[in-house]
Short mmCIF file of N, CA and C in Angstrom, two decimals:
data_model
loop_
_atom_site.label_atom_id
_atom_site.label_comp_id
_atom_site.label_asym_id
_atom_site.label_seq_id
_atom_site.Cartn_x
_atom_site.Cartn_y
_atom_site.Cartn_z
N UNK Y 73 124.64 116.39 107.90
CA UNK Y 73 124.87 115.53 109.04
C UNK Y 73 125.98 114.54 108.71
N UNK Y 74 126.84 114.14 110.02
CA UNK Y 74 127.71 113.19 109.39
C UNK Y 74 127.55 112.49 110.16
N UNK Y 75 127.66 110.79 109.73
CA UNK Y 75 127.18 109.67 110.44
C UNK Y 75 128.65 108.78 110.59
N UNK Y 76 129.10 108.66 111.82
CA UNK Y 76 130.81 107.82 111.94
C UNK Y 76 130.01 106.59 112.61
N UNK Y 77 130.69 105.99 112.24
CA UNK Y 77 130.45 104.00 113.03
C UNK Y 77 131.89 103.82 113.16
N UNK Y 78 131.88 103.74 114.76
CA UNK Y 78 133.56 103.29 115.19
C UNK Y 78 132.87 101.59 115.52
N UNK Y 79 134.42 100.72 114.94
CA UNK Y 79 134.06 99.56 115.26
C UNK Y 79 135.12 98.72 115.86
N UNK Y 80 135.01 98.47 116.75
CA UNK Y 80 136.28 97.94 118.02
C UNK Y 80 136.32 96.73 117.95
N UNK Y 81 137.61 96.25 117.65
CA UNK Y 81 137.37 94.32 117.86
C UNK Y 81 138.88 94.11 119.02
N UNK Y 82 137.97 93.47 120.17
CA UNK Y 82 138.83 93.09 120.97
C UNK Y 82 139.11 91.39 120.60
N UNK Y 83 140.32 91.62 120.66
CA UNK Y 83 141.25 90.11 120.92
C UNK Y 83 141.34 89.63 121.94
N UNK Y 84 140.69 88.33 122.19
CA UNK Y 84 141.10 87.75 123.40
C UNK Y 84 141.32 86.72 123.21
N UNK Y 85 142.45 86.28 123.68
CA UNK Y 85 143.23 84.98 123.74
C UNK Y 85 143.02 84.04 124.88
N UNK Y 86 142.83 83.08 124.94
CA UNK Y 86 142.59 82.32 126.19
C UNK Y 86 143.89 81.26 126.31
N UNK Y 87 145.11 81.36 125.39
CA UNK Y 87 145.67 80.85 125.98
C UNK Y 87 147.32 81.12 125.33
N UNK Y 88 148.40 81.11 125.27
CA UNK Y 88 149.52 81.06 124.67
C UNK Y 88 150.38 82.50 124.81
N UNK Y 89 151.15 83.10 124.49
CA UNK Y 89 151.20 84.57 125.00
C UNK Y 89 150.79 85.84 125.16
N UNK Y 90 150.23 85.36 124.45
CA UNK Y 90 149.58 86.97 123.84
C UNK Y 90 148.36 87.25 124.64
N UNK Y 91 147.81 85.85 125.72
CA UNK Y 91 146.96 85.82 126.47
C UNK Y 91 147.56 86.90 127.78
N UNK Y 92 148.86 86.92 127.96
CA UNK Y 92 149.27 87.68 129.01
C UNK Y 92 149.61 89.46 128.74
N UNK Y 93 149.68 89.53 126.94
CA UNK Y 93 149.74 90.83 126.70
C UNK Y 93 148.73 91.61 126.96
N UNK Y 94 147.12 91.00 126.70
CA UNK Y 94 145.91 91.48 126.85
C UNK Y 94 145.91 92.51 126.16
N UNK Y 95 146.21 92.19 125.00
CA UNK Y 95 146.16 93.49 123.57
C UNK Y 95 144.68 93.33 123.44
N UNK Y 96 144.81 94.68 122.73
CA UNK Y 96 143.19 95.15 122.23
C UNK Y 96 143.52 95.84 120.83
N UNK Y 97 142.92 95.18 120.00
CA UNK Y 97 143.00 95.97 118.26
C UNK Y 97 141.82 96.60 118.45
N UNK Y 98 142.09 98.42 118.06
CA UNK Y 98 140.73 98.78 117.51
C UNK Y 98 141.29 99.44 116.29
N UNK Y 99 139.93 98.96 115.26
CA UNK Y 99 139.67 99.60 113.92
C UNK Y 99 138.38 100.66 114.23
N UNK Y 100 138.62 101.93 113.37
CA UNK Y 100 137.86 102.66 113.42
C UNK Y 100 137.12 102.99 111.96
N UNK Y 101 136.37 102.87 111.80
CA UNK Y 101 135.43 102.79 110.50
C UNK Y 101 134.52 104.40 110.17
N UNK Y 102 135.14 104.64 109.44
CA UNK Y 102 133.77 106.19 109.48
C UNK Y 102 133.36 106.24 108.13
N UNK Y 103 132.26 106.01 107.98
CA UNK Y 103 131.46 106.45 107.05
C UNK Y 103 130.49 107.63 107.19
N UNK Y 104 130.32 108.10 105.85
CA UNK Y 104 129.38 109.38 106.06
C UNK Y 104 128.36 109.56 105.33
N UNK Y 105 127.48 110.01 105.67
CA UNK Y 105 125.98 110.06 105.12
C UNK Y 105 125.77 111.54 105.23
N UNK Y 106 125.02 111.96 104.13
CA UNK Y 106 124.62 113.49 104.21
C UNK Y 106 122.96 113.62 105.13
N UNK Y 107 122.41 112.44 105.02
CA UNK Y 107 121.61 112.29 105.43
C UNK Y 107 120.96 110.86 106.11
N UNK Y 108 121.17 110.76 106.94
CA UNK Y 108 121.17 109.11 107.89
C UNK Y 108 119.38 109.46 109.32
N UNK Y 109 118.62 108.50 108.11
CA UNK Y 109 117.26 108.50 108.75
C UNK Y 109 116.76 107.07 109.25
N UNK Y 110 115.96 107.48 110.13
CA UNK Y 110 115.05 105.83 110.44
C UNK Y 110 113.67 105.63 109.63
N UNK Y 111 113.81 104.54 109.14
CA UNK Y 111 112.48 104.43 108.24
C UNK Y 111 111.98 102.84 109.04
N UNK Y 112 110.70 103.00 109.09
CA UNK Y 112 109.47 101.94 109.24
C UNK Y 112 109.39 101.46 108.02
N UNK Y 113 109.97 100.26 107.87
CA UNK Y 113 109.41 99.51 106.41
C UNK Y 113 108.13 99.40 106.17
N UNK Y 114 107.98 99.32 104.97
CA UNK Y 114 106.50 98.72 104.71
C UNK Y 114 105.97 97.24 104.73
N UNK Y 115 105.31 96.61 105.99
CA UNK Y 115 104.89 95.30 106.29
C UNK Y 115 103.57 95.59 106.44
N UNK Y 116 103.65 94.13 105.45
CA UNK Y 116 101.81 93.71 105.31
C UNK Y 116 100.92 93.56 106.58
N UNK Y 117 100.18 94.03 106.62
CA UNK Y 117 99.22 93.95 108.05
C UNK Y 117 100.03 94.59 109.36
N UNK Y 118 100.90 95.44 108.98
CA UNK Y 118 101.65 95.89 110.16
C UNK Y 118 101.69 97.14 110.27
N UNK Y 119 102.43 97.90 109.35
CA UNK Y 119 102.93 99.35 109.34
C UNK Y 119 100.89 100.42 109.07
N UNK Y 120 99.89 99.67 109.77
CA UNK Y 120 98.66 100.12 109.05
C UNK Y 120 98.56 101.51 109.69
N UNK Y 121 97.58 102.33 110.00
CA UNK Y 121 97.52 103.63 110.51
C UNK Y 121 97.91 103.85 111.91
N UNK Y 122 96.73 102.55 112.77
CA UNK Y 122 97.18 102.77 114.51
C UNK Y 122 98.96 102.50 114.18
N UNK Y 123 99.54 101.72 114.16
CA UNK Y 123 100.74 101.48 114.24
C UNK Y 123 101.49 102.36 113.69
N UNK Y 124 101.31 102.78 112.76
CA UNK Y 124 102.22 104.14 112.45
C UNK Y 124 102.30 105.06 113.06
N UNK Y 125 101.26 105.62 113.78
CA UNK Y 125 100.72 106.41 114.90
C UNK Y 125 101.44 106.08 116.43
N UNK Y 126 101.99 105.22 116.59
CA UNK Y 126 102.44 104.66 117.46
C UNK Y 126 103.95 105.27 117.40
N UNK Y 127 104.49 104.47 116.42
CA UNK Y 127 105.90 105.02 116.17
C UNK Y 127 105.87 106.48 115.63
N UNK Y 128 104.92 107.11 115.30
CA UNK Y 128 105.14 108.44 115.60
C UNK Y 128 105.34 109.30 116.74
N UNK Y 129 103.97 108.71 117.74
CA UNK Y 129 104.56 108.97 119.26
C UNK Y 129 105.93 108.87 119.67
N UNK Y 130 106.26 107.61 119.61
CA UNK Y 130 108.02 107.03 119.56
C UNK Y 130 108.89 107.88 119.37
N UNK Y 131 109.01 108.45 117.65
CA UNK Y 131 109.67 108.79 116.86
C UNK Y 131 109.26 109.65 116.10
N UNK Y 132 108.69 110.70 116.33
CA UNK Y 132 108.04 111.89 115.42
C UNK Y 132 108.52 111.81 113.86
N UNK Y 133 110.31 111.71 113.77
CA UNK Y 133 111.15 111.90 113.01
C UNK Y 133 111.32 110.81 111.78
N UNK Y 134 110.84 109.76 112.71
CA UNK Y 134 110.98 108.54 111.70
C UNK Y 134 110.31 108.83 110.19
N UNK Y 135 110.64 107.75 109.14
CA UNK Y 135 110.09 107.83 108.16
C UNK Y 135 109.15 106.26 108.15
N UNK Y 136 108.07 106.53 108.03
CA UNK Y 136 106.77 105.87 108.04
C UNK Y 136 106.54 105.77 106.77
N UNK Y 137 106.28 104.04 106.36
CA UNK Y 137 105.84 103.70 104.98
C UNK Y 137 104.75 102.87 105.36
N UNK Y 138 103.34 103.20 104.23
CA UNK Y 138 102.40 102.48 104.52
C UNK Y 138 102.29 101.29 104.02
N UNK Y 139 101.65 100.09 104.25
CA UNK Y 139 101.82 98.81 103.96
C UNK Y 139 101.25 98.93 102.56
N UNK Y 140 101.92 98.02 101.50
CA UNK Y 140 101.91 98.05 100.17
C UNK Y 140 100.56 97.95 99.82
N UNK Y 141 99.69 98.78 98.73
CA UNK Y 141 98.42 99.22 98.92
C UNK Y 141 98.43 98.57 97.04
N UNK Y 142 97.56 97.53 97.60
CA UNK Y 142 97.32 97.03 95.96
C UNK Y 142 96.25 97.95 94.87
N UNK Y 143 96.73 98.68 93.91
CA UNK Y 143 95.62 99.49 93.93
C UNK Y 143 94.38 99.11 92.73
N UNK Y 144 94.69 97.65 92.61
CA UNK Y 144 93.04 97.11 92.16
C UNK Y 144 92.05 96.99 93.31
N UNK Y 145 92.81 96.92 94.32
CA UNK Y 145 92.10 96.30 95.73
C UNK Y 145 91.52 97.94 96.37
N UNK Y 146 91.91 99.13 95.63
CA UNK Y 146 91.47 100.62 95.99
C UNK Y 146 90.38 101.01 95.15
N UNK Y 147 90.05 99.94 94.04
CA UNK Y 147 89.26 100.72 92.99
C UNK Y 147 87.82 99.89 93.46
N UNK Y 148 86.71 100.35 92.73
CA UNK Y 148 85.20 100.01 93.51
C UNK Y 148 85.17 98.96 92.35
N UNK Y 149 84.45 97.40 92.77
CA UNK Y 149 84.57 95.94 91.83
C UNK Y 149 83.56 96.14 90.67
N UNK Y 150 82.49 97.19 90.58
CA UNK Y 150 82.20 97.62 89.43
C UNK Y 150 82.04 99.19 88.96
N UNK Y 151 81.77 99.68 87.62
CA UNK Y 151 81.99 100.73 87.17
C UNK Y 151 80.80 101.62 87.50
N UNK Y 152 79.48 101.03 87.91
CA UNK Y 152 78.92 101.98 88.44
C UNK Y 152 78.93 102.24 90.15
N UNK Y 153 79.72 102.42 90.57
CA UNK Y 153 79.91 102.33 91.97
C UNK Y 153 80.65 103.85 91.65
N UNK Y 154 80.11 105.07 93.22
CA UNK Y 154 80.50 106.23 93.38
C UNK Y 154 81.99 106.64 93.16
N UNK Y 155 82.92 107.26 92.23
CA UNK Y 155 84.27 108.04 92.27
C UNK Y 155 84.53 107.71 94.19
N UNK Y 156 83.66 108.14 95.12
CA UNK Y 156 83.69 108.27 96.39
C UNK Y 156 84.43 106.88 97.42
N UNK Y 157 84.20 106.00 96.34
CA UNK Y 157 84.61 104.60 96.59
C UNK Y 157 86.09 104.75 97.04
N UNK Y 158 86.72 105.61 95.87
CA UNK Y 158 88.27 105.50 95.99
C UNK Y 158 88.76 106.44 97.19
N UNK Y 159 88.29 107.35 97.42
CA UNK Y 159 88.49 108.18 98.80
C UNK Y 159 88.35 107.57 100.16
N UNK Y 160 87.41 106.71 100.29
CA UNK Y 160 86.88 105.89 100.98
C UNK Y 160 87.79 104.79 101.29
N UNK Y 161 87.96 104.23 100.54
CA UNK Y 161 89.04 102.52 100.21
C UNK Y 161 90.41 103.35 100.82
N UNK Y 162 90.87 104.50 100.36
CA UNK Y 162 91.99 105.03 100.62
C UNK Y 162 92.12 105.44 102.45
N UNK Y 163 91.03 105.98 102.72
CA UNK Y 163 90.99 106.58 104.35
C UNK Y 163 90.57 105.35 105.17
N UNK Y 164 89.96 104.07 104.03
CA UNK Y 164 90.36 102.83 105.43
C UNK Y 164 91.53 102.69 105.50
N UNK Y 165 92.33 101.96 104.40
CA UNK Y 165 93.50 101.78 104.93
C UNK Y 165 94.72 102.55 105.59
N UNK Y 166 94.61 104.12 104.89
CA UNK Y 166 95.71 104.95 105.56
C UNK Y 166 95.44 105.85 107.12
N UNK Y 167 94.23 105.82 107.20
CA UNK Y 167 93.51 106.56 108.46
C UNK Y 167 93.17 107.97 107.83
N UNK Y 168 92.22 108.60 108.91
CA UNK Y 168 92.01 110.00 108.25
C UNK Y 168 92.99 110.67 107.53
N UNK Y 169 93.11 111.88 106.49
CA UNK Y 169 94.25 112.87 106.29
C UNK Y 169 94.72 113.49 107.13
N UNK Y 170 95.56 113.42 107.69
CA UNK Y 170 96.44 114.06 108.26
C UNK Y 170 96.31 113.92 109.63
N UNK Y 171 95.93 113.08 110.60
CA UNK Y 171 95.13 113.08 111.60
C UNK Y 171 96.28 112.83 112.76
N UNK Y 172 97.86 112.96 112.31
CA UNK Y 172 98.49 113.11 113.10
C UNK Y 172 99.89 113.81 113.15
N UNK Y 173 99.61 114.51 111.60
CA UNK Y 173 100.87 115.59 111.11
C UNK Y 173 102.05 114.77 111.13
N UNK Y 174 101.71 113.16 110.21
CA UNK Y 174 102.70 112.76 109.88
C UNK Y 174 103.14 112.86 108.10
N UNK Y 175 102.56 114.04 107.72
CA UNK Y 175 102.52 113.80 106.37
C UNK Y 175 103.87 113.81 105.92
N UNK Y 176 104.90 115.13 106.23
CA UNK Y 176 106.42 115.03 105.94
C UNK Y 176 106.71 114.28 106.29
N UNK Y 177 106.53 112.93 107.09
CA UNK Y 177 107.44 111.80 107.02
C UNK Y 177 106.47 110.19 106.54
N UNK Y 178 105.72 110.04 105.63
CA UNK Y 178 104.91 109.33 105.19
C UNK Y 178 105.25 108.95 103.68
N UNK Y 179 105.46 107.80 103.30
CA UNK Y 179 106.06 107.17 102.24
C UNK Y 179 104.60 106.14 102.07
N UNK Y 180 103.86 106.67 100.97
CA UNK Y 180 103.18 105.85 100.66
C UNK Y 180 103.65 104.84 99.25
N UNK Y 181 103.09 103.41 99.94
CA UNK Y 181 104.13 102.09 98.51
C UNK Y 181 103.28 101.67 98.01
N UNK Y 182 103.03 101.47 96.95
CA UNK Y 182 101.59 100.95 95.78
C UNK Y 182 102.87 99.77 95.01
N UNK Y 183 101.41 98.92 94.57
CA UNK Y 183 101.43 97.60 93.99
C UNK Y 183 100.57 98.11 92.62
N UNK Y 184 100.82 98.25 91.31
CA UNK Y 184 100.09 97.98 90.53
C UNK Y 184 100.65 97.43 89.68
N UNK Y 185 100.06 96.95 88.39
CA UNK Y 185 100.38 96.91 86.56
C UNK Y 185 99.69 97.40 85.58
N UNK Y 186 98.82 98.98 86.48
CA UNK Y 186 97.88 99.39 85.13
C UNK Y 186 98.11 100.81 85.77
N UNK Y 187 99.00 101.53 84.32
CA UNK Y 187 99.10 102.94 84.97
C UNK Y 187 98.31 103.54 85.02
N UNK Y 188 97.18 103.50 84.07
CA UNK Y 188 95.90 104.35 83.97
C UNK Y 188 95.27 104.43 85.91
N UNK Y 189 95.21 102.84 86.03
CA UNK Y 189 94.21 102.90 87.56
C UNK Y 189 95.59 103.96 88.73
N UNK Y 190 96.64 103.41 88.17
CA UNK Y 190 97.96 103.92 89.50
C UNK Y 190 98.10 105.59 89.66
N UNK Y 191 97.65 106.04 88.09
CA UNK Y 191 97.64 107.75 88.41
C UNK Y 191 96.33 107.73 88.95
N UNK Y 192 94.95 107.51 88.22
CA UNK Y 192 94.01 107.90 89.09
C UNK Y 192 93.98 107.57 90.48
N UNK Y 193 94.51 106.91 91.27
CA UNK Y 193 94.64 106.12 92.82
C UNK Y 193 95.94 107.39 93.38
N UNK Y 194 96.85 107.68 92.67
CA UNK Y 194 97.43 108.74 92.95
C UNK Y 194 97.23 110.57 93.12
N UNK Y 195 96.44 110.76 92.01
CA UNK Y 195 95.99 111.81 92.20
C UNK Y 195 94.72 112.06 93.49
N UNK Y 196 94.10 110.81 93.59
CA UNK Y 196 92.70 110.87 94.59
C UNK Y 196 93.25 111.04 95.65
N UNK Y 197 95.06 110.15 95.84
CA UNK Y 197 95.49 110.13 97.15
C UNK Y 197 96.02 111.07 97.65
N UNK Y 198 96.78 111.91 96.72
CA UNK Y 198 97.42 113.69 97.04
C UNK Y 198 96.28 114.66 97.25
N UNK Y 199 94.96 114.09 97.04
CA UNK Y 199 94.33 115.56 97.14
C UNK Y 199 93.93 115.62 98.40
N UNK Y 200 93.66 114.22 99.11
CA UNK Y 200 93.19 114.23 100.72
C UNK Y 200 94.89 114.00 101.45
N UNK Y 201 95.89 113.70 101.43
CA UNK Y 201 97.11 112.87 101.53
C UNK Y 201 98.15 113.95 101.27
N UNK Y 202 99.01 114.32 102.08
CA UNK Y 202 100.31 115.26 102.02
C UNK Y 202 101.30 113.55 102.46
N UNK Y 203 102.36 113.62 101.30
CA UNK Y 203 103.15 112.44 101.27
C UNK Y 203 104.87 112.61 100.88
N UNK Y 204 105.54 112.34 101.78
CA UNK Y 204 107.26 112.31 101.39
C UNK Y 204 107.60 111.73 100.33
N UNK Y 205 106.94 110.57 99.82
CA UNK Y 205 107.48 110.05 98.64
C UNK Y 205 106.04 108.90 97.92
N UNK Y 206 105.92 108.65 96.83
CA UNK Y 206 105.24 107.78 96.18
C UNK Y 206 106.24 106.57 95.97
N UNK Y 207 105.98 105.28 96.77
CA UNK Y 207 106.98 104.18 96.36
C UNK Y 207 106.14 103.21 95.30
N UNK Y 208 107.00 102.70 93.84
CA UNK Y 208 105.97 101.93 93.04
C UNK Y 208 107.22 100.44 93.89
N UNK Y 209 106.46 99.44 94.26
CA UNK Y 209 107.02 97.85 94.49
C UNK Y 209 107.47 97.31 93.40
N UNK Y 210 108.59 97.22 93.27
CA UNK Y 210 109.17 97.30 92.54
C UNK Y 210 109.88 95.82 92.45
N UNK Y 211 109.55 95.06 93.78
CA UNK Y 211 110.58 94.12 94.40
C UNK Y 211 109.82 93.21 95.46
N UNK Y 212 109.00 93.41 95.57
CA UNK Y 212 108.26 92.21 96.55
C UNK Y 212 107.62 91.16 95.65
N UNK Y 213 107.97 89.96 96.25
CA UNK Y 213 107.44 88.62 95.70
C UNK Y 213 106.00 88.32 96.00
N UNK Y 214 104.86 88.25 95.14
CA UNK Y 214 103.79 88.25 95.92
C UNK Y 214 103.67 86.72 95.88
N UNK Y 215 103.15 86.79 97.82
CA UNK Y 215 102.68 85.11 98.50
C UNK Y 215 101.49 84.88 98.35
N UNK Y 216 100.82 85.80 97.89
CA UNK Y 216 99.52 85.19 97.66
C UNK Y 216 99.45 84.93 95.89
N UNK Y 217 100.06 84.63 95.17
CA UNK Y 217 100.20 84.08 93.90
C UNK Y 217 101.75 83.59 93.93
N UNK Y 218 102.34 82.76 94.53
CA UNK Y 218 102.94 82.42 94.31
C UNK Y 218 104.38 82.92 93.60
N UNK Y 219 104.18 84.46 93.59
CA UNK Y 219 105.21 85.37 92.76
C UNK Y 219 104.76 85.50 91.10
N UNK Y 220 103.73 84.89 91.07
CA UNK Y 220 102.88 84.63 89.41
C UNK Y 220 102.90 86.19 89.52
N UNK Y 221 102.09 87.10 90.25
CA UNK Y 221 101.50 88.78 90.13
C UNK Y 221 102.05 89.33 89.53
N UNK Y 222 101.71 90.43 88.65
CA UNK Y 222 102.18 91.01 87.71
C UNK Y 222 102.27 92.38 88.29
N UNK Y 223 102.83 92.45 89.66
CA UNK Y 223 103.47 93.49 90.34
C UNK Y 223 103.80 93.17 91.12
N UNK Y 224 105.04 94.25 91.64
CA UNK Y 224 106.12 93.78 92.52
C UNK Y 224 107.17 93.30 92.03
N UNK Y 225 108.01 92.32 92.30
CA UNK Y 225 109.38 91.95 91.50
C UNK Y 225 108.87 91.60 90.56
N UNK Y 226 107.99 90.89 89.95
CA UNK Y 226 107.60 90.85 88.50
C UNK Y 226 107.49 91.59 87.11
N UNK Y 227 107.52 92.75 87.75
CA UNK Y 227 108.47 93.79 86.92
C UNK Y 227 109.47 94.33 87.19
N UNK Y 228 110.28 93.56 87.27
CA UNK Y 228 111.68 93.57 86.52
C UNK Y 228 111.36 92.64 85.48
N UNK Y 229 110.67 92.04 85.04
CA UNK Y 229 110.50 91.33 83.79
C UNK Y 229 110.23 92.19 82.94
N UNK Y 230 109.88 93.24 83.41
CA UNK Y 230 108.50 93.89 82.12
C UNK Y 230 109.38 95.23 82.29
N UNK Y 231 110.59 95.78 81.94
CA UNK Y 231 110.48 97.25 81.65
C UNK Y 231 110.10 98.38 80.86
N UNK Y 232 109.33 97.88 80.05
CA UNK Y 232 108.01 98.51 79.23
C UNK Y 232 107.03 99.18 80.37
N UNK Y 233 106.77 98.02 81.06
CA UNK Y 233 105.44 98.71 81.76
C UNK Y 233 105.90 98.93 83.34
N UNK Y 234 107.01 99.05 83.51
CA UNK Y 234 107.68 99.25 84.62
C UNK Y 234 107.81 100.69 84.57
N UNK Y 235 108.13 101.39 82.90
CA UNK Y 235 108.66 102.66 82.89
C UNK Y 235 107.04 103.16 82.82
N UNK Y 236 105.94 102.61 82.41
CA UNK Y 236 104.91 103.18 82.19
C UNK Y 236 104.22 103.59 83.36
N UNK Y 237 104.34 102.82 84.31
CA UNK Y 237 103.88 102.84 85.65
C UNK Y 237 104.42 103.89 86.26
N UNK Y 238 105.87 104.31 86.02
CA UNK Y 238 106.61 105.59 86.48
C UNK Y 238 106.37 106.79 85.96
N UNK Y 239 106.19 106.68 84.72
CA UNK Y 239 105.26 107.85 84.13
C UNK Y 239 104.39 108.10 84.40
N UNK Y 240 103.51 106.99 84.75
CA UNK Y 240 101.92 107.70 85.45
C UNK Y 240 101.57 108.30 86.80
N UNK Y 241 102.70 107.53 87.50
CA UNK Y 241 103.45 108.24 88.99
C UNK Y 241 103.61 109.71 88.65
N UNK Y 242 104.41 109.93 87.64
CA UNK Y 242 105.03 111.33 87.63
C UNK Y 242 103.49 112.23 87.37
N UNK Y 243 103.35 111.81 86.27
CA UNK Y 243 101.70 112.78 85.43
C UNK Y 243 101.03 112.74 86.83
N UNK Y 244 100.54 111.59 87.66
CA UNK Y 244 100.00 112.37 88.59
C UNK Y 244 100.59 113.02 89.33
N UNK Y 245 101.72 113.07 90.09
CA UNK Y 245 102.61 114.32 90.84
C UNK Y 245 102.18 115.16 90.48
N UNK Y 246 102.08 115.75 88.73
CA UNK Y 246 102.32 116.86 88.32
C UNK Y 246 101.09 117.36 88.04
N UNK Y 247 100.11 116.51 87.86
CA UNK Y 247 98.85 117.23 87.71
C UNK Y 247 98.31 117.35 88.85
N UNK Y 248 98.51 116.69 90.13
CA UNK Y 248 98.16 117.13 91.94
C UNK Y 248 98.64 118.42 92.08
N UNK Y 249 99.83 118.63 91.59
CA UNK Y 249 100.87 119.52 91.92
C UNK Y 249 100.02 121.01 91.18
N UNK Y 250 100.06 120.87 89.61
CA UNK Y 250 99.21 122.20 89.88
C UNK Y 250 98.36 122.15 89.83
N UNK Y 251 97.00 121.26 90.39
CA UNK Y 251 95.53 121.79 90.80
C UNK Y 251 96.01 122.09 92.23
N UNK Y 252 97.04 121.69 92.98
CA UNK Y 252 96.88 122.02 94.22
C UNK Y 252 97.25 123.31 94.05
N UNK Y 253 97.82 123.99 93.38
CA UNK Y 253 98.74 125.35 92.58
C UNK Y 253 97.80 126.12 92.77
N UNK Y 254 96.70 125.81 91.52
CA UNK Y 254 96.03 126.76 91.32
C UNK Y 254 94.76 126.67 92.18
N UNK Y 255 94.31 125.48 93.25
CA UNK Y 255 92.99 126.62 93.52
C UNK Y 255 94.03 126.87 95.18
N UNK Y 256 95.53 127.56 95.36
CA UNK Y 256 95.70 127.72 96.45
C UNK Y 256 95.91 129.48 95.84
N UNK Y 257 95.92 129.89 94.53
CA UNK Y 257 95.88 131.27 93.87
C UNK Y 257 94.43 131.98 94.55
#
């Protein structure tokens, strides 16, 4: 696809000669994109399931990101509480799986600083969850600590555990990837 932006700047003079030439400068600007999409950012209390659902009606095409999903806030507050917890915690906030065949255009964005919890929260989420991309926050200031949180732009402090967090992203990709492999044999 190629994406041109023509950009026209009219001159208008209101007074001296050039007011009577009534010239018009246009510049034409083209830039190109191989690929030029609309994406739904990810906003807190906004982009949640009804609303995504919405702009899907809208915009079938769009790219839909779910609001940044803290994933201590996905795990159950103690250790004997059901695996079922995390399936659960996951289908409140994102809505049923698939319940409106927006999965090719669904960008789910996680908040963590513990890769161990971020693959398990990942793998639970691909097995109910067909998703365009895994986003780690990489860059949001958190307001509810003051930007203190030890995710989000706060790592960029830490690229130790910035890269660790991406690794555990990947290991789960790849271990979703072939259990989904093999029980589709």
């Amino acid at each position: 696809h190629r994406f041109v932006v023509n950009l026209i700047i009219t001159s208008c003079f209101s007074s001296g000669p050039a007011a009577q030439d009534d010239s018009m400068t246009t510049t034409t600007t083209t830039m190109t994109s191989q690929h030029a999409e609309f994406h739904i950012a990810p906003m807190q209390c906004y982009t949640n399931s009804p609303t995504r659902h919405l702009f899907h009606l809208l915009s079938p095409s769009c790219v839909k990101w779910t609001e940044m999903e803290k994933i201590n806030d996905l795990f159950p507050k103690s250790e004997s509480e059901p695996e079922q917890y995390l399936f659960q915690a996951l289908e409140k906030r994102l809505g049923p799986p698939q319940d409106y065949n927006e999965a090719s255009h669904l960008v789910l964005q996680v908040g963590s600083n513990d890769p161990v919890r971020l693959q398990s929260c990942i793998e639970h989420a691909t097995q109910r969850y067909s998703f365009r991309e895994i986003n780690i926050n990489c860059g949001c200031p958190s307001i509810e600590s003051g930007g203190a949180a030890t995710y989000g732009a706060s790592l960029m402090k830490d690229a130790s555990l910035t890269a660790r967090l991406v690794e555990s992203t990947r290991n789960a990709l790849v271990t979703s990837s072939s259990s989904s492999s093999s029980s589709s044999s």
